[in-house]
Coordinates of C-alpha atoms and ligand atoms in Angstrom, one line a residue:
X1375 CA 18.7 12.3 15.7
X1376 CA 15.7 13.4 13.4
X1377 CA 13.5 16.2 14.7
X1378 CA 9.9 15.6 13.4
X1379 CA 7.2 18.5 13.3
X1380 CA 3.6 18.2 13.1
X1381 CA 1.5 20.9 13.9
X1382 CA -1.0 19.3 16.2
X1383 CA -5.2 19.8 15.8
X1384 CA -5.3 22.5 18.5
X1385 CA -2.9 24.2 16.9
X1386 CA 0.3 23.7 19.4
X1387 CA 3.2 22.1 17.7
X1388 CA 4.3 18.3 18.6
X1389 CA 7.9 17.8 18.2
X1390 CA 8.6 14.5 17.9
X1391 CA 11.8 13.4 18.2
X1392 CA 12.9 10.3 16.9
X1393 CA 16.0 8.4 18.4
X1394 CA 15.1 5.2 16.8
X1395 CA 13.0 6.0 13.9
X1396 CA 14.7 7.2 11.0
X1397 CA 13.6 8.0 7.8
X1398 CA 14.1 5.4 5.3
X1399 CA 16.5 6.8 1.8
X1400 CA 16.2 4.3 -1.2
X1401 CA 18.0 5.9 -3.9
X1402 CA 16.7 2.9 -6.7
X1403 CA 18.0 2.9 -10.4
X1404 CA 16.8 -0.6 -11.2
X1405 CA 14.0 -1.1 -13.8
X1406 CA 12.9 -5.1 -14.5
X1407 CA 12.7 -5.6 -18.6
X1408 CA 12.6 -9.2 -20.1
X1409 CA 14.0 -10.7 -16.8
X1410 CA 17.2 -8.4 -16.6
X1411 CA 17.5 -5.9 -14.1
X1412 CA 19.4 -3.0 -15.4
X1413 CA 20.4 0.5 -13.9
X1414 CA 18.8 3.7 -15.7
X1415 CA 20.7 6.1 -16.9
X1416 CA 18.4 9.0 -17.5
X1417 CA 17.4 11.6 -14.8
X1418 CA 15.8 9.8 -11.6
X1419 CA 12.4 11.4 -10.0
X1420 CA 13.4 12.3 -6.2
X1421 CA 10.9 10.7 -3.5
X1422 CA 9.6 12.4 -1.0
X1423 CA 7.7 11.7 2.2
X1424 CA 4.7 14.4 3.2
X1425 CA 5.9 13.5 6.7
X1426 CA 7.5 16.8 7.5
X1427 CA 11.0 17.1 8.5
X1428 CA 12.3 20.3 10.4
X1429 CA 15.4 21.6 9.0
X1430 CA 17.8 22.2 11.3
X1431 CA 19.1 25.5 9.8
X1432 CA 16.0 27.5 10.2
X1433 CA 13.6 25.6 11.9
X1434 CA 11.5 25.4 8.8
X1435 CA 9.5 22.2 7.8
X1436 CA 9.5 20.3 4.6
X1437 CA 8.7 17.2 3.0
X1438 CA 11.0 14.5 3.8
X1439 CA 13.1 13.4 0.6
X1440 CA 13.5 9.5 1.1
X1441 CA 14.5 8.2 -2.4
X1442 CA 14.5 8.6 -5.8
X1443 CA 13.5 6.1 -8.8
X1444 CA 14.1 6.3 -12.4
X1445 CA 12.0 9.0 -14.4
X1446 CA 11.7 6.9 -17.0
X1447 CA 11.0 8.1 -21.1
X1448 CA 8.8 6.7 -23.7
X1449 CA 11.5 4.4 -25.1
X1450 CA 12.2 2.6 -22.4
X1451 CA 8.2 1.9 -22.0
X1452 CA 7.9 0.3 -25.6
X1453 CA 11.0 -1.6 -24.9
X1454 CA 9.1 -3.3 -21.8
X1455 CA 6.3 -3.8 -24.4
X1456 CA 8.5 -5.3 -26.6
X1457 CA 9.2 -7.8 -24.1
X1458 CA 5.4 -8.6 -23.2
X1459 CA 4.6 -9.0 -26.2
X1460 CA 7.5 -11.8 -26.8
X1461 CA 7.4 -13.7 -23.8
X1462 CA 3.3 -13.6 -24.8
X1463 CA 4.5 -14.6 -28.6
X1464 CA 1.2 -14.3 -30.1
X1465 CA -0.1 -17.2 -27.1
X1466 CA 2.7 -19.3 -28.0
X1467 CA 5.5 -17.9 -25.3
X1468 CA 6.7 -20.6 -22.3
X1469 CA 4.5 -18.5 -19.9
X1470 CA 1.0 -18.8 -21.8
X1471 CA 1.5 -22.3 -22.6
X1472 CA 3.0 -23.4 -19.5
X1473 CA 1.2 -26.0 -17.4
X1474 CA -0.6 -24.5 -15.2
X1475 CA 0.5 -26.1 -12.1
X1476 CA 4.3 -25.3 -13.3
X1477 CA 3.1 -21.2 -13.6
X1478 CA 1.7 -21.4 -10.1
X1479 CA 4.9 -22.7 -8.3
X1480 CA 6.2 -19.3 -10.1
X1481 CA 3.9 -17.1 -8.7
X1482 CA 4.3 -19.3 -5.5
X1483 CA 7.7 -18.8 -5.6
X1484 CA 7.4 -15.2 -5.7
X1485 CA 5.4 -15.2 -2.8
X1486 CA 7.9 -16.9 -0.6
X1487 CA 10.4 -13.8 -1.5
X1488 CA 8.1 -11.1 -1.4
X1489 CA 7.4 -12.2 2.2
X1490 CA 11.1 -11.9 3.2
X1491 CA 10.9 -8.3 2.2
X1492 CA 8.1 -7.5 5.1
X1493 CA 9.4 -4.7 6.9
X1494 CA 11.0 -2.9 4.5
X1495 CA 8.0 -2.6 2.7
X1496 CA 5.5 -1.7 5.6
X1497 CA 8.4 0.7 7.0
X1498 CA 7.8 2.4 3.2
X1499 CA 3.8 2.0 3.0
X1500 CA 4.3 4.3 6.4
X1501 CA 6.7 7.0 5.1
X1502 CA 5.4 7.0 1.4
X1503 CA 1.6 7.3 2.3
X1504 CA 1.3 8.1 5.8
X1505 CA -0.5 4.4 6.3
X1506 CA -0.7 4.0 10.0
X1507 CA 1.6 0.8 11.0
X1508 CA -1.5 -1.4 11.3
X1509 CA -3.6 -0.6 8.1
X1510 CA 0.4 -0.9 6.4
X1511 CA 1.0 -4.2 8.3
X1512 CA -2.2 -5.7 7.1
X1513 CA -2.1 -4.4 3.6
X1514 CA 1.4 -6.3 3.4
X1515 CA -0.2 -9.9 5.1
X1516 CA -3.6 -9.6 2.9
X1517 CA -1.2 -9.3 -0.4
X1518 CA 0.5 -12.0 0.6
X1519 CA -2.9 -14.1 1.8
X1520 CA -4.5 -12.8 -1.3
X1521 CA -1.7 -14.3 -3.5
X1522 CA -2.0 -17.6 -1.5
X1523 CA -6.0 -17.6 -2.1
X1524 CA -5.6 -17.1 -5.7
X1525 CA -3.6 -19.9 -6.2
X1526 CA -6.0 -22.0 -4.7
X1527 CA -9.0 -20.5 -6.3
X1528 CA -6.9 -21.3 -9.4
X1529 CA -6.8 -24.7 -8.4
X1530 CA -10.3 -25.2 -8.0
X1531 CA -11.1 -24.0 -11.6
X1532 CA -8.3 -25.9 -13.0
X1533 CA -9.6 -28.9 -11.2
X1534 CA -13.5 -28.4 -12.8
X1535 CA -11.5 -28.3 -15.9
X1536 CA -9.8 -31.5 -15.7
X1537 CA -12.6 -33.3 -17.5
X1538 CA -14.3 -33.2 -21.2
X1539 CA -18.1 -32.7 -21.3
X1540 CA -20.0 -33.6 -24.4
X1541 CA -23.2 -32.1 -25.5
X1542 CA -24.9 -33.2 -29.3
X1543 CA -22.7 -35.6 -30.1
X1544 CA -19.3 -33.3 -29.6
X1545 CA -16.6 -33.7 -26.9
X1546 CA -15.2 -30.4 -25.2
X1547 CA -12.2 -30.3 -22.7
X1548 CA -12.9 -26.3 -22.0
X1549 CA -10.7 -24.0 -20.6
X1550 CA -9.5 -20.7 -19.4
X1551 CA -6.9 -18.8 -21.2
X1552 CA -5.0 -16.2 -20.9
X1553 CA -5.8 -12.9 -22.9
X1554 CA -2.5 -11.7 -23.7
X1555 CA -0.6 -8.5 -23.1
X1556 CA -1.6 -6.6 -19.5
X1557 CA -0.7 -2.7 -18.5
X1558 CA -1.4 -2.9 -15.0
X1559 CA -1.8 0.5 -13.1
X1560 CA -2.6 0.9 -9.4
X1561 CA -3.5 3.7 -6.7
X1562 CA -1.2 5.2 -4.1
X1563 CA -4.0 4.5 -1.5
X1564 CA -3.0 0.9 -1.8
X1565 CA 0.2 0.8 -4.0
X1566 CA 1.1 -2.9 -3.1
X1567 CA -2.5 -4.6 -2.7
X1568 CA -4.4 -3.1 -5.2
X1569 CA -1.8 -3.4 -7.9
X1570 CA -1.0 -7.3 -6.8
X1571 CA -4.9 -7.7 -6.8
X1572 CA -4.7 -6.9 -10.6
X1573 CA -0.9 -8.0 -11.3
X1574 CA -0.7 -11.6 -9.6
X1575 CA -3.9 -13.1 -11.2
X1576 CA -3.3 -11.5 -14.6
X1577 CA 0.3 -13.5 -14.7
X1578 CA -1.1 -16.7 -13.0
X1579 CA -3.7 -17.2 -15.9
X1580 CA -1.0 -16.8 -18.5
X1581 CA -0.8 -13.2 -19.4
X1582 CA 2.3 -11.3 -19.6
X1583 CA 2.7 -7.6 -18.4
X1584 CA 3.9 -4.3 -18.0
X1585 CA 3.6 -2.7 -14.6
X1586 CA 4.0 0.4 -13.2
X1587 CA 3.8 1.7 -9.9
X1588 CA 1.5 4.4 -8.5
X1589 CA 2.8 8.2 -8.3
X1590 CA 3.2 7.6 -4.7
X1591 CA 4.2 4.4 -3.4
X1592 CA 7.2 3.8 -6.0
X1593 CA 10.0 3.0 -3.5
X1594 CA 8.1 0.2 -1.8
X1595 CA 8.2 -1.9 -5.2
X1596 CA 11.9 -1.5 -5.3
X1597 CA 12.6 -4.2 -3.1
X1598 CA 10.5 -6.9 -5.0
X1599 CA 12.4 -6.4 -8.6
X1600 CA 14.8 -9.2 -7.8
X1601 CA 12.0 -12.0 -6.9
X1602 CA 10.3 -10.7 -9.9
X1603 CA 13.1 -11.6 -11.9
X1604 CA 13.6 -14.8 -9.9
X1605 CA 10.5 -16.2 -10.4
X1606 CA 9.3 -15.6 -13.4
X1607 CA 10.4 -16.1 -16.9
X1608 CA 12.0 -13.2 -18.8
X1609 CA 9.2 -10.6 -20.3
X1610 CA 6.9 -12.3 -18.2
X1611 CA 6.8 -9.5 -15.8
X1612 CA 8.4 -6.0 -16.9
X1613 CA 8.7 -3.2 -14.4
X1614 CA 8.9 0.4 -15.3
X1615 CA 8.8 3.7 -12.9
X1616 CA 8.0 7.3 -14.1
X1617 CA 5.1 9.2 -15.3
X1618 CA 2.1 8.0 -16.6
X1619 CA 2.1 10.1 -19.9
X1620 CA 5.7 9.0 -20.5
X1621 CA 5.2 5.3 -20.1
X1622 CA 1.4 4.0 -20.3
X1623 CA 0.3 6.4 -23.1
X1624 CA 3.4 4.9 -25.8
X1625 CA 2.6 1.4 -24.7
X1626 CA -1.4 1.9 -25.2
X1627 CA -0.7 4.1 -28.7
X1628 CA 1.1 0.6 -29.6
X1629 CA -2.0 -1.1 -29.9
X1630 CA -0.2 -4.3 -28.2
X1631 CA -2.1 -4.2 -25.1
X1632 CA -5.1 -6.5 -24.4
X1633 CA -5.8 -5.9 -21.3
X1634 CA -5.7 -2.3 -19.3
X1635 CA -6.2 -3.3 -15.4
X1636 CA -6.2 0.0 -13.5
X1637 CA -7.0 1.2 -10.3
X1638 CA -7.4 4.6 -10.1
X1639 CA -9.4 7.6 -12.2
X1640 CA -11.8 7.4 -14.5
X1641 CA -10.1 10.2 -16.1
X1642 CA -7.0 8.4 -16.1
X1643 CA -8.7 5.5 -17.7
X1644 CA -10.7 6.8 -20.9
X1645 CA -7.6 8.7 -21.5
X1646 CA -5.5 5.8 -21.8
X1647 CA -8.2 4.1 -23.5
X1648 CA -8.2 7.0 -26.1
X1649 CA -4.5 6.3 -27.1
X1650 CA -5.8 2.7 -27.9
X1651 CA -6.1 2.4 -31.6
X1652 CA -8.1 -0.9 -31.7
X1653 CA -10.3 0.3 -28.6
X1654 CA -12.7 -3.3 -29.3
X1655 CA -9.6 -5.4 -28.9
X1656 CA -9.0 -3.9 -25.4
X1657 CA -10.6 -5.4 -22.7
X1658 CA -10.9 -3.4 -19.1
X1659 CA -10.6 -4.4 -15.5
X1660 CA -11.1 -0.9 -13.4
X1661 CA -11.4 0.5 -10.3
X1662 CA -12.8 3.7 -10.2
X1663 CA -14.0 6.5 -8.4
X1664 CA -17.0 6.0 -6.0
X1665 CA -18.8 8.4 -3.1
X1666 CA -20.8 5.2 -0.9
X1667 CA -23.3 6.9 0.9
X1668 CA -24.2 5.8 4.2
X1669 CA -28.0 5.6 5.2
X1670 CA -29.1 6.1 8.8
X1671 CA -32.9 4.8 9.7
X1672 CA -35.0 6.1 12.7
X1673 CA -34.6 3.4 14.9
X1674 CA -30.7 3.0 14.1
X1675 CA -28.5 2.1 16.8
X1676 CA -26.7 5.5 17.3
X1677 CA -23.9 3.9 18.9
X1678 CA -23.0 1.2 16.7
X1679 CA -24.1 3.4 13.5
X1680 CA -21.4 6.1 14.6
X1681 CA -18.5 3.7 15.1
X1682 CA -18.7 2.2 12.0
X1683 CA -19.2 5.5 10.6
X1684 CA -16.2 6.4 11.8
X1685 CA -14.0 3.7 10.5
X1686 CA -16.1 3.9 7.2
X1687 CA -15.1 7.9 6.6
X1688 CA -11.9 8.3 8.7
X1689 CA -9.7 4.7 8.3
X1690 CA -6.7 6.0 6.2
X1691 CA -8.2 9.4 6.4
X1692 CA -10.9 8.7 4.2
X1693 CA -8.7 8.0 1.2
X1694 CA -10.5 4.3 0.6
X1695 CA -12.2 4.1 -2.9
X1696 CA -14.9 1.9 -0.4
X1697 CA -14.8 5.1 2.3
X1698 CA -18.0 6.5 3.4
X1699 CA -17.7 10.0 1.7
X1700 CA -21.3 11.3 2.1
X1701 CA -23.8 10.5 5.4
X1702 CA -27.8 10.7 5.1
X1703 CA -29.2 10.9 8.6
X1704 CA -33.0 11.1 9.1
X1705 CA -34.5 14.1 10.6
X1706 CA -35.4 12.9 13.9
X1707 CA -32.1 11.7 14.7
X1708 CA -29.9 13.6 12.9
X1709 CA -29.2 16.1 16.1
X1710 CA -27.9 12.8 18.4
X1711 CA -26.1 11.3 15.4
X1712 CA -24.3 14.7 14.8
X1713 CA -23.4 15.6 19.0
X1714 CA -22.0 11.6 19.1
X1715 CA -20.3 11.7 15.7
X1716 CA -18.8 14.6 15.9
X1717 CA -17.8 13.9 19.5
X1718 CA -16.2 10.6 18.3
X1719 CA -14.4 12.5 15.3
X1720 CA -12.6 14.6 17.8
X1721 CA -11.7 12.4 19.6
X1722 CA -9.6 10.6 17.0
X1723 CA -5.4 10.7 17.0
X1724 CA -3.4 12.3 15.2
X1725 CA 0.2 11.5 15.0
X1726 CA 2.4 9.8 12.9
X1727 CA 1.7 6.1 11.6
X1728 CA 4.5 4.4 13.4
X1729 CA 2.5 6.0 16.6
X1730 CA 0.7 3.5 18.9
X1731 CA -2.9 4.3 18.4
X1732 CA -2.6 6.7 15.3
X1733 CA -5.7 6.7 13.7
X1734 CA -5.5 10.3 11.2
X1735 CA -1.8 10.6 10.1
X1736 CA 0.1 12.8 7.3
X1737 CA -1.5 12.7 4.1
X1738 CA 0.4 12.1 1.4
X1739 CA -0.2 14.5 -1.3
X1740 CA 1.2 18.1 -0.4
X1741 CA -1.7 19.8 -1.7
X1742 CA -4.6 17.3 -0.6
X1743 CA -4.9 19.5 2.9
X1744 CA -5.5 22.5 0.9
X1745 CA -8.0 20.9 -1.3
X1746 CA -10.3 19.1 1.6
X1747 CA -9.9 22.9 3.4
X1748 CA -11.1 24.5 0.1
X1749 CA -14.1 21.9 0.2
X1750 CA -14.8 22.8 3.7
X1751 CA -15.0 26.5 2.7
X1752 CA -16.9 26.1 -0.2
X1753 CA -19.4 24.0 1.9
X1754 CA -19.6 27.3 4.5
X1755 CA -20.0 30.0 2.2
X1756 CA -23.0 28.0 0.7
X1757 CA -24.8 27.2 4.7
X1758 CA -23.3 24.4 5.7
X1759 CA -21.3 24.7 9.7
X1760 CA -18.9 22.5 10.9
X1761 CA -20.0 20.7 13.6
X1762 CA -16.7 19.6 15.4
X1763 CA -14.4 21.5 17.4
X1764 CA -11.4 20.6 15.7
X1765 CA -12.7 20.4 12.2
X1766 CA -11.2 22.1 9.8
X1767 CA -7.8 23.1 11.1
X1768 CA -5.2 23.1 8.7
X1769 CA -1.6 21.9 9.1
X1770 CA 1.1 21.7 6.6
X1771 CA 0.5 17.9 5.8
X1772 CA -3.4 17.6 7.5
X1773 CA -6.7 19.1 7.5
X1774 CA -8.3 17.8 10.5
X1775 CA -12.1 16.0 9.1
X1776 CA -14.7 18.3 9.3
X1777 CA -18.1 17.3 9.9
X1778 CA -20.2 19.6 7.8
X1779 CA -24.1 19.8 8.0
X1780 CA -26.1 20.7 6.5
X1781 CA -24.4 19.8 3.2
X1782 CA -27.0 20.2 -0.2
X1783 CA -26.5 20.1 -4.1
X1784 CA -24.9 23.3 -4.2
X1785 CA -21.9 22.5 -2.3
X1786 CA -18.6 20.5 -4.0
X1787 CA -18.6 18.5 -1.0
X1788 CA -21.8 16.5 -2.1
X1789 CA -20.7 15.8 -5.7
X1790 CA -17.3 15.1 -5.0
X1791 CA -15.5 12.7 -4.4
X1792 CA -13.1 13.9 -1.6
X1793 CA -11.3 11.1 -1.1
X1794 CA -9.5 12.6 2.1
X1795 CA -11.0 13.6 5.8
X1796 CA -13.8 15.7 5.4
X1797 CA -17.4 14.1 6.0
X1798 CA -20.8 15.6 4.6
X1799 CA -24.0 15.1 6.3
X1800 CA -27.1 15.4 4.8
X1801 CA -30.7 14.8 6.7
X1802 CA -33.8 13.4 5.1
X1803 CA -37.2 13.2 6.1
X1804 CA -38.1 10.9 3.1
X1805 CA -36.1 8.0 1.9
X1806 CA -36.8 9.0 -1.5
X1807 CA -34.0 11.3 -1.4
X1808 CA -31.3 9.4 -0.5
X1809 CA -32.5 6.6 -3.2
X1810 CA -33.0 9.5 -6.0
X1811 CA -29.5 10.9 -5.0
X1812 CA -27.7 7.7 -5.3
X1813 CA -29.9 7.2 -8.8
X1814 CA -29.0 10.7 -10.1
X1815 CA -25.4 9.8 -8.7
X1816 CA -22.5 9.3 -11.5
X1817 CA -21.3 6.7 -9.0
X1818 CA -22.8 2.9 -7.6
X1819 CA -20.1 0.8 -5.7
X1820 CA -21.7 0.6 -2.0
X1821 CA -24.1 1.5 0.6
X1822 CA -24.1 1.1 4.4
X1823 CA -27.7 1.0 5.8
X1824 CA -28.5 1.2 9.0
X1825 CA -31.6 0.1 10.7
X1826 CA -33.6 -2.7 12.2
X1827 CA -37.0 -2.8 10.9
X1828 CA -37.1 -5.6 8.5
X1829 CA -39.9 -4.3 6.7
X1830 CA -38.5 -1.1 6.3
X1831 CA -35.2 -2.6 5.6
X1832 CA -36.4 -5.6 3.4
X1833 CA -37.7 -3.2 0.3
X1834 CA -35.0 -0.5 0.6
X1835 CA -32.4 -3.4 0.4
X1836 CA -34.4 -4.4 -2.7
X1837 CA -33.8 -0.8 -4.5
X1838 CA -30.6 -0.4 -3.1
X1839 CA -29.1 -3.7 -4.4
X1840 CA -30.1 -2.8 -7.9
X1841 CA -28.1 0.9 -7.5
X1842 CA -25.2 -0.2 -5.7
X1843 CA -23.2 -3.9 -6.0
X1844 CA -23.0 -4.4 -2.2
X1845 CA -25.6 -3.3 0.2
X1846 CA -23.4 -3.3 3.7
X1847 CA -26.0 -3.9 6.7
X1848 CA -25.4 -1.7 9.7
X1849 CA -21.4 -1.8 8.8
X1850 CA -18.9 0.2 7.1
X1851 CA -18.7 -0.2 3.3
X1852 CA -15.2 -2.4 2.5
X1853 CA -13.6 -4.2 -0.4
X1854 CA -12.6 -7.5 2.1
X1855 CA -12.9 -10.1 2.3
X1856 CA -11.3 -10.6 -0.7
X1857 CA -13.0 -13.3 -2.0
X1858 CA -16.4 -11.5 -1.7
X1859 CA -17.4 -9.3 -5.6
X1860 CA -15.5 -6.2 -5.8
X1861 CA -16.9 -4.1 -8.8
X1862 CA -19.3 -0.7 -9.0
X1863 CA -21.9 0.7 -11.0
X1864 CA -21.7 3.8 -13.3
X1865 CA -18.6 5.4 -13.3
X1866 CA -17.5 3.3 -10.2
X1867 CA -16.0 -0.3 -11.8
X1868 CA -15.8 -1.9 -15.5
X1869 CA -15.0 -6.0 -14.5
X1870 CA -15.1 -7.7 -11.2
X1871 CA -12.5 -8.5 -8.8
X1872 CA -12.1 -11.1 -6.0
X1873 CA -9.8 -13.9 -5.7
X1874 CA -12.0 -16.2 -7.7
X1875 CA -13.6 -13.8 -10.0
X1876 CA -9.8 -11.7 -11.2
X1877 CA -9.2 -14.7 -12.8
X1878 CA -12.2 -14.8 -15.0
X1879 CA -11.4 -11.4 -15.6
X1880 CA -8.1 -11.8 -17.2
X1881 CA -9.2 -14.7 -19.2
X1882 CA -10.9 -16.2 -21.6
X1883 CA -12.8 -19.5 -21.6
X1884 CA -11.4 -21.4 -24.8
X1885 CA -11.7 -24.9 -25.7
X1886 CA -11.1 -27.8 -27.3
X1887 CA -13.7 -29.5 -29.7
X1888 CA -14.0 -33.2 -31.7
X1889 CA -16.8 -34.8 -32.9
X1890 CA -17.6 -38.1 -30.7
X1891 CA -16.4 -40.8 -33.2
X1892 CA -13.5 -43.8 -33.2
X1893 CA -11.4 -41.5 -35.5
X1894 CA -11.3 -38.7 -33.0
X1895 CA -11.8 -40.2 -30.0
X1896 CA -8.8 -42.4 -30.6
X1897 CA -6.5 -39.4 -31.1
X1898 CA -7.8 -37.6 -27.8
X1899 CA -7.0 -40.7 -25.8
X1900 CA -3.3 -40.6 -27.2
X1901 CA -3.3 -37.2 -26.5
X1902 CA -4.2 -37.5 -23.3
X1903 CA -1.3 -40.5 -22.7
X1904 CA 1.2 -38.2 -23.9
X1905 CA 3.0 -34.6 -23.1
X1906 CA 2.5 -32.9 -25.8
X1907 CA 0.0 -30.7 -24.8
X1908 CA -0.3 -29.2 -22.0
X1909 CA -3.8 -27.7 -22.7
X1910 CA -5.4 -31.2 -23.2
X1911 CA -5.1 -33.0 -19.9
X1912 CA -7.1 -34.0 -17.0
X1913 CA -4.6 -33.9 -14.5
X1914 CA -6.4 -33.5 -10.7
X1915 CA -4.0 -30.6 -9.1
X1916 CA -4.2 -31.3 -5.5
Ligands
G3H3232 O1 -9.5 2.0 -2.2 C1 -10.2 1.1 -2.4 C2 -9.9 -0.2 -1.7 O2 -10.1 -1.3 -2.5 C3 -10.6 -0.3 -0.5 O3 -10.3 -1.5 0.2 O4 -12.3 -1.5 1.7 O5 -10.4 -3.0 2.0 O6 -10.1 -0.6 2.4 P1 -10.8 -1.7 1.7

């Protein structure tokens, strides 16, 4: 029997005790290189959970240890390079010349497996990163929907290519190809999704790659090594765990990357681009920081403005690159908005994310609490209040959102990108602040306005849509569905993502070319009878 402690927003202590829950231990040696799975050797990298366990010996609470992976060393990363960069062979490895229907019954394949690990990998999105069982249930399904989708969107796009167009006098049968050698790096606030939003179409297009998981969310991965290595071919797919500085920075010095597809910071990002020697070679697909404002008119609905609100700040504790993280609220509202919001904030649960109905749970980095308190503080001591009862109070693993107001340029709460539960509200009586903020902002990835006068609404949408990439009408800002553009402004996105457009992204459009005469003609036609290409044909995938 496990003996959990949380201490609760009003400051008494929950004890939780769990007869049935348990916490998960994966102790994982395994690392995927050129289809073998092999044990490291070197020292491992325990795993721990920021849900706090009371010791038994002194009552004391600590993180949870659940697991350890390999800590893995800058050798072992340029061997998985090694084997990218052979199974790619220069464009003329199995997997980049594959037909295409034969490399998504691979990646179909994989699906089918990956969906008999379910459980095991929600039970870890719940104990690795405090994802409440719902958001950790649905982040499994949509991985596995959005794996589905891409093979179909593939299909489409292979199907518009199944034909040759000809323009001043010259035949072209035009494709997309892949690009070549992927690093693919994703976030801990979606460890599976995010990185199989970059991974899956990067492989189904032909690349080959080298993957590693986020600094929190390792153990989850574990269980998909062995479908990796059933599905695809070896090199195809390389898995590596450990620290970024040991393993992406040796592969990227290489120079044998094409592609960096990363999730995450921008710091992160122009660092590893830094270690690139050939930095016009590299192409980038990232997902970076953003801090989506929300916009509340006059004649908002109150109600409906504050619930989404709520989900847009608070769903996984505001660590959502899409999260609300700053709220402009004009003047002659901005007294309602704050008594209902903050009302609704407090009103929230807290518990742990197996709980039925936990909204706010644990947060996974030990010293995130301290950082949204220090935020909170910074915010006071420059004249902003919090506006909730519970705001503010500090646990070992939570910092309970704090609605702050009146928040202005001096305070690290309006630049900042908190990721985590603390919400900033600043009023306006003009709309020309908001719109110069988010101009002078480093950031563009979303907006939520909210409002109902289309002729206010129809010009600000007009500005907005020209700062931001999506322009979310009285509703939260969100990445889903996934086939809708995912991509930022400024600092926020370099590339597109959605089913349909990720595979543009990791590919190139690349074709063949012959001048319309008997000569040529003659030789495409034989072509075309025959298996010898797999690049030349117009076969209709169904
Ligand atoms: O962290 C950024 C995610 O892409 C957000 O996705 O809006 O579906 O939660 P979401």
């Amino acid at each position: 029997m496990f003996s959990f402690l949380l201490n609760s927003l009003n400051k008494i202590k929950i004890m939780h005790t769990l007869t049935t829950v348990k916490p998960p231990f994966v102790s994982s040696k395994s690392y995927l290189i050129n289809g073998q799975i092999s044990d490291w050797n070197g020292p491992m990298a325990n795993v721990y959970s920021n849900i706090q366990l009371e010791k038994s010996t002194d009552g004391k609470v600590e993180p949870t240890l659940i697991g350890s992976v390999p800590d893995m060393q800058s050798e072992i990363a340029v061997e998985a390079l090694n084997a990218a960069v052979k199974a790619f062979a220069r464009g003329q490895g199995l997997w980049p010349t594959m037909k295409v229907k034969d490399r998504m019954a691979c990646v179909e394949k994989f699906a089918g497996q990956m969906k008999e690990k379910r459980d095991e990998i929600i039970e870890l999105l719940m104990w690795e990163i405090g994802k409440n069982k719902p958001d950790a249930t649905k982040e499994f399904d949509r991985t596995v929907e959005y794996i589905y989708d891409t093979i179909n969107a593939y299909k489409m796009l292979d199907r518009k290519s199944a034909k040759f167009d000809k323009e001043g006098g010259i035949y072209a049968h035009i494709r997309r190809g892949p690009l070549g050698v992927v690093l693919c790096l994703g976030p801990y606030n979606y460890p599976l999704n995010e990185t199989f939003c970059l991974l899956i179409p990067a492989l189904i297009m032909g690349n080959t790659a080298i993957f590693k998981p986020a600094k929190l969310g390792v153990l989850l991965i574990t269980p998909l090594l062995e479908a990796f290595k059933n599905c695809f071919p070896p090199g195809v797919v390389n898995v590596l765990f450990g620290r970024g500085r040991n393993i992406a920075t040796p592969i990227m010095r290489s120079g044998n990357v094409d592609v960096l597809a990363l999730i995450g910071h921008s710091s992160s990002a122009v660092a590893l681009q830094d270690e690139h020697p050939h930095k016009n070679r590299l192409r980038l697909i990232l997902g970076l920081e953003a801090k989506n404002p929300a916009i509340i008119l006059p004649d908002a609905d109150l109600d409906h403005a504050v619930k989404e609100c709520i989900s847009g700040t608070l769903s996984y504790n505001g660590q959502r690159c899409t999260a609300l993280k700053i709220l402009y609220v004009h003047e002659s509202i901005k007294d309602e908005f704050l008594k209902r919001f903050s009302e609704a904030v407090d009103q929230l649960k807290f518990g742990l994310p197996w709980e039925d109905g936990s909204f706010l749970t644990p947060l996974p980095e030990p010293n995130k609490p301290a950082y949204i308190r220090n935020l909170v503080d910074d915010a006071i001591s420059k004249g902003a209040k919090i506006m909730n009862k519970k705001g503010g109070e500090l646990s070992p693993n939570y910092c309970y959102p704090a609605v702050m107001y009146p928040v202005d340029q001096s305070m690290d709460l309006f630049h900042e990108e908190q990721f985590g539960p603390v919400i900033p509200v600043v009023s306006f009586s003009h709309i020309d602040q908001p719109l110069n903020d988010m101009a002078n902002s480093e950031y563009g990835q979303q907006v939520s306005l909210f409002g109902q006068d289309v002729k206010e609404l129809g010009s600000l949408i007009d500005t907005l849509a020209n700062l931001v990439c999506r322009v979310n009408l009285n509703s939260s800002c969100q990445r889903g569905p996934d086939v809708y553009p995912f991509t930022g402004r400024k600092n926020s996105a370099v590339g597109t993502l959605s089913v349909f457009d990720a595979l543009r992204s990791f590919s190139i459009r690349t074709f063949v070319a012959s001048k319309d005469n008997e000569y040529n003609n003659q030789i495409l036609n034989n072509l075309l009878n025959s298996d010898h290409s797999n690049f030349i044909n117009t076969e209709y995938l169904l």
